[in-house]
Amino acid sequence: MTKNTEKYHLLQVLRSSDYKLIALLMVMLLGLLFSRALLSISMLVWLIVILISWGKCNFFRSDNHLLYWSIVPLILFLTGAWQLPFQKDTYDFLLTLCTYPIAFFSVTMLKNLKNISITNKIWVIVAIASCIYPISWFITHIQASITRYGSGQTLPVWMDNDHIRYSIFLCSAFVILLFHNPFSFRLRWILVSLLLILILFLSVRTAWIILIICLLFIPFTKSIPQRKWITVSIILLGFCSYILFPTVQKKIAYSFYEWQQFNPSVFNSNYSDGARRNMNTIALEAIQNNQYNVGWAGVAPTMQQIGQTYFSQQNLKFGWPFNQWLFWLIGSGWIGVIAWSIWLLYPIFWAWQQKQTGVAVWSIAITASCLVECNLNYQFGVFLHAWPLALMALSPQRSSL
């Protein structure tokens, strides 16, 4: 076999691997939208591919510190594992945390095959295409949709109808488009405008917070042309959305109504904000009574035990507080929560040093969501933290501050 033939053969093998990884990415995103089982299986396949490619990819020759950062959760897991080491919930949480290294090592492989731009395009296209379902449902059920928003519900969406995590998925595509643009100039701004309108229309408050965080960074981002006018346009569109979209009107009106109905002595899961306050109060009571460092599997029983003293007339079945720091403190104690906090915030400092605006925005956005959700306990939540961070941190396109 000649040298030219060998080179051609090697190129064909790389291209074949290239297509297989892209196909695996597509399957993974389909699993995100339609099937938790398929999403879990795709993570296992990524892990197998990583192990097979370990000698070829030279992962640890990368100078990207976030690759090492992604392994740290597996170490932090131990701070809440020793208390109840043989409980199923303990290892369910470990499997969830494994998403971090799988995401970063997988994206490193895609980067080595020069496919990171295609990966970003696929991510954005799938996110936008997925909106066809909720928008078509609204068009065919306009009155029912408005009624749903008036009672604190939202439009039906993919991802097991998890509207919070689904809205985070749309926001991840928005951040990738805005700060790590994989498309042409004109198409980029068409898609940015479309995603912005869709996110505002779906009216999930977590998504609105992420948009506000984006707005704070846009004026200082050198890679976005006419950034001041774009900021003004987004702000104006935000104000106009209240007039244009009945979903926005109903969401804001119901939020005020729900806050007025809050009663600290009554637990009502129909009022999401009230339930959040009740659950966090119970978590704080557990901490004050020194019932923390109980292990990952011990958080739910501890919450239920304390909850019975608050709401003795109700049969409460719940698991976690609505705050990620409270979960880590109850599960792993002060050492665990402090170490986890440093880990969570590190990408923000890394992004500032590397002038990676998208990484900074996404890290701050997920951190903000953790104040009102145990976002990083869920399969979808961890996935949507790890994969967008990996796609932006390892992207060759730099969005500078």
PDB file of N, CA and C in Angstrom, residues 156-220:
ATOM      1  N   PRO A 156     -48.180  22.707  26.085  1.00  0.00           N
ATOM      2  CA  PRO A 156     -47.501  21.403  26.114  1.00  0.00           C
ATOM      3  C   PRO A 156     -46.227  21.461  25.293  1.00  0.00           C
ATOM      4  N   VAL A 157     -45.183  20.846  25.816  1.00  0.00           N
ATOM      5  CA  VAL A 157     -43.878  20.861  25.145  1.00  0.00           C
ATOM      6  C   VAL A 157     -43.288  19.453  25.185  1.00  0.00           C
ATOM      7  N   TRP A 158     -42.184  19.267  24.444  1.00  0.00           N
ATOM      8  CA  TRP A 158     -41.451  18.011  24.512  1.00  0.00           C
ATOM      9  C   TRP A 158     -40.753  17.881  25.863  1.00  0.00           C
ATOM     10  N   MET A 159     -39.885  16.910  25.982  1.00  0.00           N
ATOM     11  CA  MET A 159     -39.103  16.687  27.199  1.00  0.00           C
ATOM     12  C   MET A 159     -40.016  16.378  28.389  1.00  0.00           C
ATOM     13  N   ASP A 160     -40.956  15.442  28.174  1.00  0.00           N
ATOM     14  CA  ASP A 160     -41.899  15.031  29.227  1.00  0.00           C
ATOM     15  C   ASP A 160     -42.691  16.214  29.780  1.00  0.00           C
ATOM     16  N   ASN A 161     -42.954  17.175  28.913  1.00  0.00           N
ATOM     17  CA  ASN A 161     -43.710  18.380  29.279  1.00  0.00           C
ATOM     18  C   ASN A 161     -43.027  19.171  30.400  1.00  0.00           C
ATOM     19  N   ASP A 162     -41.716  19.052  30.490  1.00  0.00           N
ATOM     20  CA  ASP A 162     -40.937  19.812  31.478  1.00  0.00           C
ATOM     21  C   ASP A 162     -40.659  21.191  30.868  1.00  0.00           C
ATOM     22  N   HIS A 163     -41.574  22.133  31.101  1.00  0.00           N
ATOM     23  CA  HIS A 163     -41.475  23.419  30.409  1.00  0.00           C
ATOM     24  C   HIS A 163     -40.286  24.251  30.881  1.00  0.00           C
ATOM     25  N   ILE A 164     -39.843  24.034  32.114  1.00  0.00           N
ATOM     26  CA  ILE A 164     -38.683  24.798  32.611  1.00  0.00           C
ATOM     27  C   ILE A 164     -37.422  24.358  31.890  1.00  0.00           C
ATOM     28  N   ARG A 165     -37.151  23.044  31.899  1.00  0.00           N
ATOM     29  CA  ARG A 165     -35.953  22.562  31.224  1.00  0.00           C
ATOM     30  C   ARG A 165     -36.041  22.765  29.714  1.00  0.00           C
ATOM     31  N   TYR A 166     -37.246  22.661  29.142  1.00  0.00           N
ATOM     32  CA  TYR A 166     -37.390  22.894  27.698  1.00  0.00           C
ATOM     33  C   TYR A 166     -37.056  24.341  27.358  1.00  0.00           C
ATOM     34  N   SER A 167     -37.508  25.268  28.179  1.00  0.00           N
ATOM     35  CA  SER A 167     -37.186  26.679  27.922  1.00  0.00           C
ATOM     36  C   SER A 167     -35.694  26.933  28.063  1.00  0.00           C
ATOM     37  N   ILE A 168     -35.025  26.207  28.967  1.00  0.00           N
ATOM     38  CA  ILE A 168     -33.571  26.324  29.101  1.00  0.00           C
ATOM     39  C   ILE A 168     -32.892  25.807  27.839  1.00  0.00           C
ATOM     40  N   PHE A 169     -33.422  24.750  27.249  1.00  0.00           N
ATOM     41  CA  PHE A 169     -32.894  24.223  25.988  1.00  0.00           C
ATOM     42  C   PHE A 169     -32.962  25.284  24.892  1.00  0.00           C
ATOM     43  N   LEU A 170     -34.101  25.968  24.769  1.00  0.00           N
ATOM     44  CA  LEU A 170     -34.234  27.030  23.767  1.00  0.00           C
ATOM     45  C   LEU A 170     -33.244  28.166  24.050  1.00  0.00           C
ATOM     46  N   CYS A 171     -33.080  28.496  25.323  1.00  0.00           N
ATOM     47  CA  CYS A 171     -32.143  29.570  25.677  1.00  0.00           C
ATOM     48  C   CYS A 171     -30.703  29.181  25.370  1.00  0.00           C
ATOM     49  N   SER A 172     -30.370  27.898  25.507  1.00  0.00           N
ATOM     50  CA  SER A 172     -29.004  27.472  25.180  1.00  0.00           C
ATOM     51  C   SER A 172     -28.724  27.696  23.697  1.00  0.00           C
ATOM     52  N   ALA A 173     -29.725  27.421  22.844  1.00  0.00           N
ATOM     53  CA  ALA A 173     -29.556  27.678  21.414  1.00  0.00           C
ATOM     54  C   ALA A 173     -29.425  29.170  21.151  1.00  0.00           C
ATOM     55  N   PHE A 174     -30.170  29.974  21.889  1.00  0.00           N
ATOM     56  CA  PHE A 174     -30.107  31.434  21.737  1.00  0.00           C
ATOM     57  C   PHE A 174     -28.713  31.949  22.099  1.00  0.00           C
ATOM     58  N   VAL A 175     -28.155  31.446  23.196  1.00  0.00           N
ATOM     59  CA  VAL A 175     -26.825  31.890  23.636  1.00  0.00           C
ATOM     60  C   VAL A 175     -25.754  31.448  22.636  1.00  0.00           C
ATOM     61  N   ILE A 176     -25.861  30.221  22.128  1.00  0.00           N
ATOM     62  CA  ILE A 176     -24.894  29.747  21.124  1.00  0.00           C
ATOM     63  C   ILE A 176     -24.956  30.622  19.876  1.00  0.00           C
ATOM     64  N   LEU A 177     -26.159  30.958  19.431  1.00  0.00           N
ATOM     65  CA  LEU A 177     -26.324  31.823  18.256  1.00  0.00           C
ATOM     66  C   LEU A 177     -25.745  33.208  18.496  1.00  0.00           C
ATOM     67  N   LEU A 178     -25.987  33.721  19.677  1.00  0.00           N
ATOM     68  CA  LEU A 178     -25.613  35.103  19.961  1.00  0.00           C
ATOM     69  C   LEU A 178     -24.109  35.267  20.140  1.00  0.00           C
ATOM     70  N   PHE A 179     -23.477  34.328  20.848  1.00  0.00           N
ATOM     71  CA  PHE A 179     -22.079  34.519  21.230  1.00  0.00           C
ATOM     72  C   PHE A 179     -21.104  33.569  20.527  1.00  0.00           C
ATOM     73  N   HIS A 180     -21.608  32.500  19.919  1.00  0.00           N
ATOM     74  CA  HIS A 180     -20.746  31.567  19.187  1.00  0.00           C
ATOM     75  C   HIS A 180     -21.411  31.234  17.865  1.00  0.00           C
ATOM     76  N   ASN A 181     -21.556  32.223  17.037  1.00  0.00           N
ATOM     77  CA  ASN A 181     -22.369  32.104  15.832  1.00  0.00           C
ATOM     78  C   ASN A 181     -21.826  31.063  14.850  1.00  0.00           C
ATOM     79  N   PRO A 182     -22.606  29.991  14.556  1.00  0.00           N
ATOM     80  CA  PRO A 182     -22.153  29.006  13.566  1.00  0.00           C
ATOM     81  C   PRO A 182     -22.724  29.238  12.167  1.00  0.00           C
ATOM     82  N   PHE A 183     -23.518  30.321  11.978  1.00  0.00           N
ATOM     83  CA  PHE A 183     -24.191  30.558  10.698  1.00  0.00           C
ATOM     84  C   PHE A 183     -23.668  31.836  10.038  1.00  0.00           C
ATOM     85  N   SER A 184     -24.146  32.084   8.827  1.00  0.00           N
ATOM     86  CA  SER A 184     -23.811  33.326   8.138  1.00  0.00           C
ATOM     87  C   SER A 184     -24.441  34.511   8.873  1.00  0.00           C
ATOM     88  N   PHE A 185     -23.969  35.711   8.560  1.00  0.00           N
ATOM     89  CA  PHE A 185     -24.407  36.902   9.284  1.00  0.00           C
ATOM     90  C   PHE A 185     -25.920  37.085   9.209  1.00  0.00           C
ATOM     91  N   ARG A 186     -26.474  37.034   7.998  1.00  0.00           N
ATOM     92  CA  ARG A 186     -27.907  37.293   7.832  1.00  0.00           C
ATOM     93  C   ARG A 186     -28.748  36.209   8.486  1.00  0.00           C
ATOM     94  N   LEU A 187     -28.395  34.942   8.251  1.00  0.00           N
ATOM     95  CA  LEU A 187     -29.155  33.845   8.830  1.00  0.00           C
ATOM     96  C   LEU A 187     -29.069  33.867  10.347  1.00  0.00           C
ATOM     97  N   ARG A 188     -27.907  34.271  10.866  1.00  0.00           N
ATOM     98  CA  ARG A 188     -27.740  34.346  12.309  1.00  0.00           C
ATOM     99  C   ARG A 188     -28.797  35.239  12.936  1.00  0.00           C
ATOM    100  N   TRP A 189     -28.997  36.419  12.400  1.00  0.00           N
ATOM    101  CA  TRP A 189     -29.907  37.368  13.029  1.00  0.00           C
ATOM    102  C   TRP A 189     -31.364  37.030  12.767  1.00  0.00           C
ATOM    103  N   ILE A 190     -31.640  36.340  11.686  1.00  0.00           N
ATOM    104  CA  ILE A 190     -33.005  35.830  11.468  1.00  0.00           C
ATOM    105  C   ILE A 190     -33.346  34.802  12.548  1.00  0.00           C
ATOM    106  N   LEU A 191     -32.412  33.876  12.792  1.00  0.00           N
ATOM    107  CA  LEU A 191     -32.645  32.831  13.787  1.00  0.00           C
ATOM    108  C   LEU A 191     -32.655  33.402  15.205  1.00  0.00           C
ATOM    109  N   VAL A 192     -31.786  34.384  15.486  1.00  0.00           N
ATOM    110  CA  VAL A 192     -31.786  35.027  16.802  1.00  0.00           C
ATOM    111  C   VAL A 192     -33.143  35.673  17.072  1.00  0.00           C
ATOM    112  N   SER A 193     -33.657  36.397  16.079  1.00  0.00           N
ATOM    113  CA  SER A 193     -34.954  37.072  16.236  1.00  0.00           C
ATOM    114  C   SER A 193     -36.071  36.052  16.431  1.00  0.00           C
ATOM    115  N   LEU A 194     -36.032  34.980  15.644  1.00  0.00           N
ATOM    116  CA  LEU A 194     -37.063  33.951  15.745  1.00  0.00           C
ATOM    117  C   LEU A 194     -37.050  33.290  17.118  1.00  0.00           C
ATOM    118  N   LEU A 195     -35.864  32.924  17.588  1.00  0.00           N
ATOM    119  CA  LEU A 195     -35.764  32.282  18.899  1.00  0.00           C
ATOM    120  C   LEU A 195     -36.200  33.223  20.016  1.00  0.00           C
ATOM    121  N   LEU A 196     -35.831  34.482  19.900  1.00  0.00           N
ATOM    122  CA  LEU A 196     -36.213  35.459  20.915  1.00  0.00           C
ATOM    123  C   LEU A 196     -37.734  35.559  21.015  1.00  0.00           C
ATOM    124  N   ILE A 197     -38.399  35.645  19.872  1.00  0.00           N
ATOM    125  CA  ILE A 197     -39.865  35.737  19.854  1.00  0.00           C
ATOM    126  C   ILE A 197     -40.488  34.472  20.448  1.00  0.00           C
ATOM    127  N   LEU A 198     -39.944  33.302  20.081  1.00  0.00           N
ATOM    128  CA  LEU A 198     -40.477  32.047  20.597  1.00  0.00           C
ATOM    129  C   LEU A 198     -40.317  31.947  22.112  1.00  0.00           C
ATOM    130  N   ILE A 199     -39.162  32.349  22.630  1.00  0.00           N
ATOM    131  CA  ILE A 199     -38.914  32.276  24.071  1.00  0.00           C
ATOM    132  C   ILE A 199     -39.840  33.218  24.823  1.00  0.00           C
ATOM    133  N   LEU A 200     -40.008  34.432  24.305  1.00  0.00           N
ATOM    134  CA  LEU A 200     -40.921  35.372  24.940  1.00  0.00           C
ATOM    135  C   LEU A 200     -42.352  34.856  24.895  1.00  0.00           C
ATOM    136  N   PHE A 201     -42.741  34.305  23.754  1.00  0.00           N
ATOM    137  CA  PHE A 201     -44.114  33.840  23.575  1.00  0.00           C
ATOM    138  C   PHE A 201     -44.448  32.678  24.513  1.00  0.00           C
ATOM    139  N   LEU A 202     -43.515  31.737  24.688  1.00  0.00           N
ATOM    140  CA  LEU A 202     -43.773  30.580  25.545  1.00  0.00           C
ATOM    141  C   LEU A 202     -43.898  30.967  27.010  1.00  0.00           C
ATOM    142  N   SER A 203     -43.337  32.107  27.382  1.00  0.00           N
ATOM    143  CA  SER A 203     -43.581  32.733  28.692  1.00  0.00           C
ATOM    144  C   SER A 203     -43.230  31.837  29.876  1.00  0.00           C
ATOM    145  N   VAL A 204     -41.984  31.414  29.926  1.00  0.00           N
ATOM    146  CA  VAL A 204     -41.452  30.709  31.094  1.00  0.00           C
ATOM    147  C   VAL A 204     -40.475  31.661  31.769  1.00  0.00           C
ATOM    148  N   ARG A 205     -40.709  31.937  33.046  1.00  0.00           N
ATOM    149  CA  ARG A 205     -39.942  32.999  33.718  1.00  0.00           C
ATOM    150  C   ARG A 205     -38.446  32.690  33.803  1.00  0.00           C
ATOM    151  N   THR A 206     -38.090  31.421  33.928  1.00  0.00           N
ATOM    152  CA  THR A 206     -36.671  31.046  33.939  1.00  0.00           C
ATOM    153  C   THR A 206     -35.993  31.508  32.654  1.00  0.00           C
ATOM    154  N   ALA A 207     -36.676  31.337  31.525  1.00  0.00           N
ATOM    155  CA  ALA A 207     -36.124  31.762  30.238  1.00  0.00           C
ATOM    156  C   ALA A 207     -36.000  33.281  30.179  1.00  0.00           C
ATOM    157  N   TRP A 208     -36.953  33.983  30.743  1.00  0.00           N
ATOM    158  CA  TRP A 208     -36.872  35.454  30.751  1.00  0.00           C
ATOM    159  C   TRP A 208     -35.645  35.929  31.535  1.00  0.00           C
ATOM    160  N   ILE A 209     -35.349  35.250  32.638  1.00  0.00           N
ATOM    161  CA  ILE A 209     -34.174  35.620  33.435  1.00  0.00           C
ATOM    162  C   ILE A 209     -32.900  35.431  32.619  1.00  0.00           C
ATOM    163  N   ILE A 210     -32.828  34.322  31.866  1.00  0.00           N
ATOM    164  CA  ILE A 210     -31.649  34.068  31.038  1.00  0.00           C
ATOM    165  C   ILE A 210     -31.513  35.143  29.966  1.00  0.00           C
ATOM    166  N   LEU A 211     -32.624  35.572  29.385  1.00  0.00           N
ATOM    167  CA  LEU A 211     -32.576  36.650  28.389  1.00  0.00           C
ATOM    168  C   LEU A 211     -32.062  37.943  29.007  1.00  0.00           C
ATOM    169  N   ILE A 212     -32.470  38.222  30.233  1.00  0.00           N
ATOM    170  CA  ILE A 212     -31.991  39.429  30.918  1.00  0.00           C
ATOM    171  C   ILE A 212     -30.480  39.352  31.126  1.00  0.00           C
ATOM    172  N   ILE A 213     -29.989  38.168  31.505  1.00  0.00           N
ATOM    173  CA  ILE A 213     -28.542  37.985  31.683  1.00  0.00           C
ATOM    174  C   ILE A 213     -27.811  38.219  30.366  1.00  0.00           C
ATOM    175  N   CYS A 214     -28.385  37.723  29.265  1.00  0.00           N
ATOM    176  CA  CYS A 214     -27.793  37.973  27.940  1.00  0.00           C
ATOM    177  C   CYS A 214     -27.729  39.469  27.650  1.00  0.00           C
ATOM    178  N   LEU A 215     -28.797  40.181  27.985  1.00  0.00           N
ATOM    179  CA  LEU A 215     -28.856  41.621  27.725  1.00  0.00           C
ATOM    180  C   LEU A 215     -27.744  42.369  28.457  1.00  0.00           C
ATOM    181  N   LEU A 216     -27.400  41.896  29.645  1.00  0.00           N
ATOM    182  CA  LEU A 216     -26.360  42.564  30.428  1.00  0.00           C
ATOM    183  C   LEU A 216     -24.987  42.437  29.772  1.00  0.00           C
ATOM    184  N   PHE A 217     -24.786  41.366  28.974  1.00  0.00           N
ATOM    185  CA  PHE A 217     -23.483  41.119  28.365  1.00  0.00           C
ATOM    186  C   PHE A 217     -23.353  41.669  26.946  1.00  0.00           C
ATOM    187  N   ILE A 218     -24.465  41.770  26.217  1.00  0.00           N
ATOM    188  CA  ILE A 218     -24.395  42.151  24.805  1.00  0.00           C
ATOM    189  C   ILE A 218     -23.658  43.471  24.578  1.00  0.00           C
ATOM    190  N   PRO A 219     -23.916  44.540  25.358  1.00  0.00           N
ATOM    191  CA  PRO A 219     -23.234  45.819  25.079  1.00  0.00           C
ATOM    192  C   PRO A 219     -21.720  45.753  25.196  1.00  0.00           C
ATOM    193  N   PHE A 220     -21.179  44.754  25.915  1.00  0.00           N
ATOM    194  CA  PHE A 220     -19.739  44.670  26.135  1.00  0.00           C
ATOM    195  C   PHE A 220     -19.065  43.608  25.271  1.00  0.00           C
TER     196      PHE A 220
END
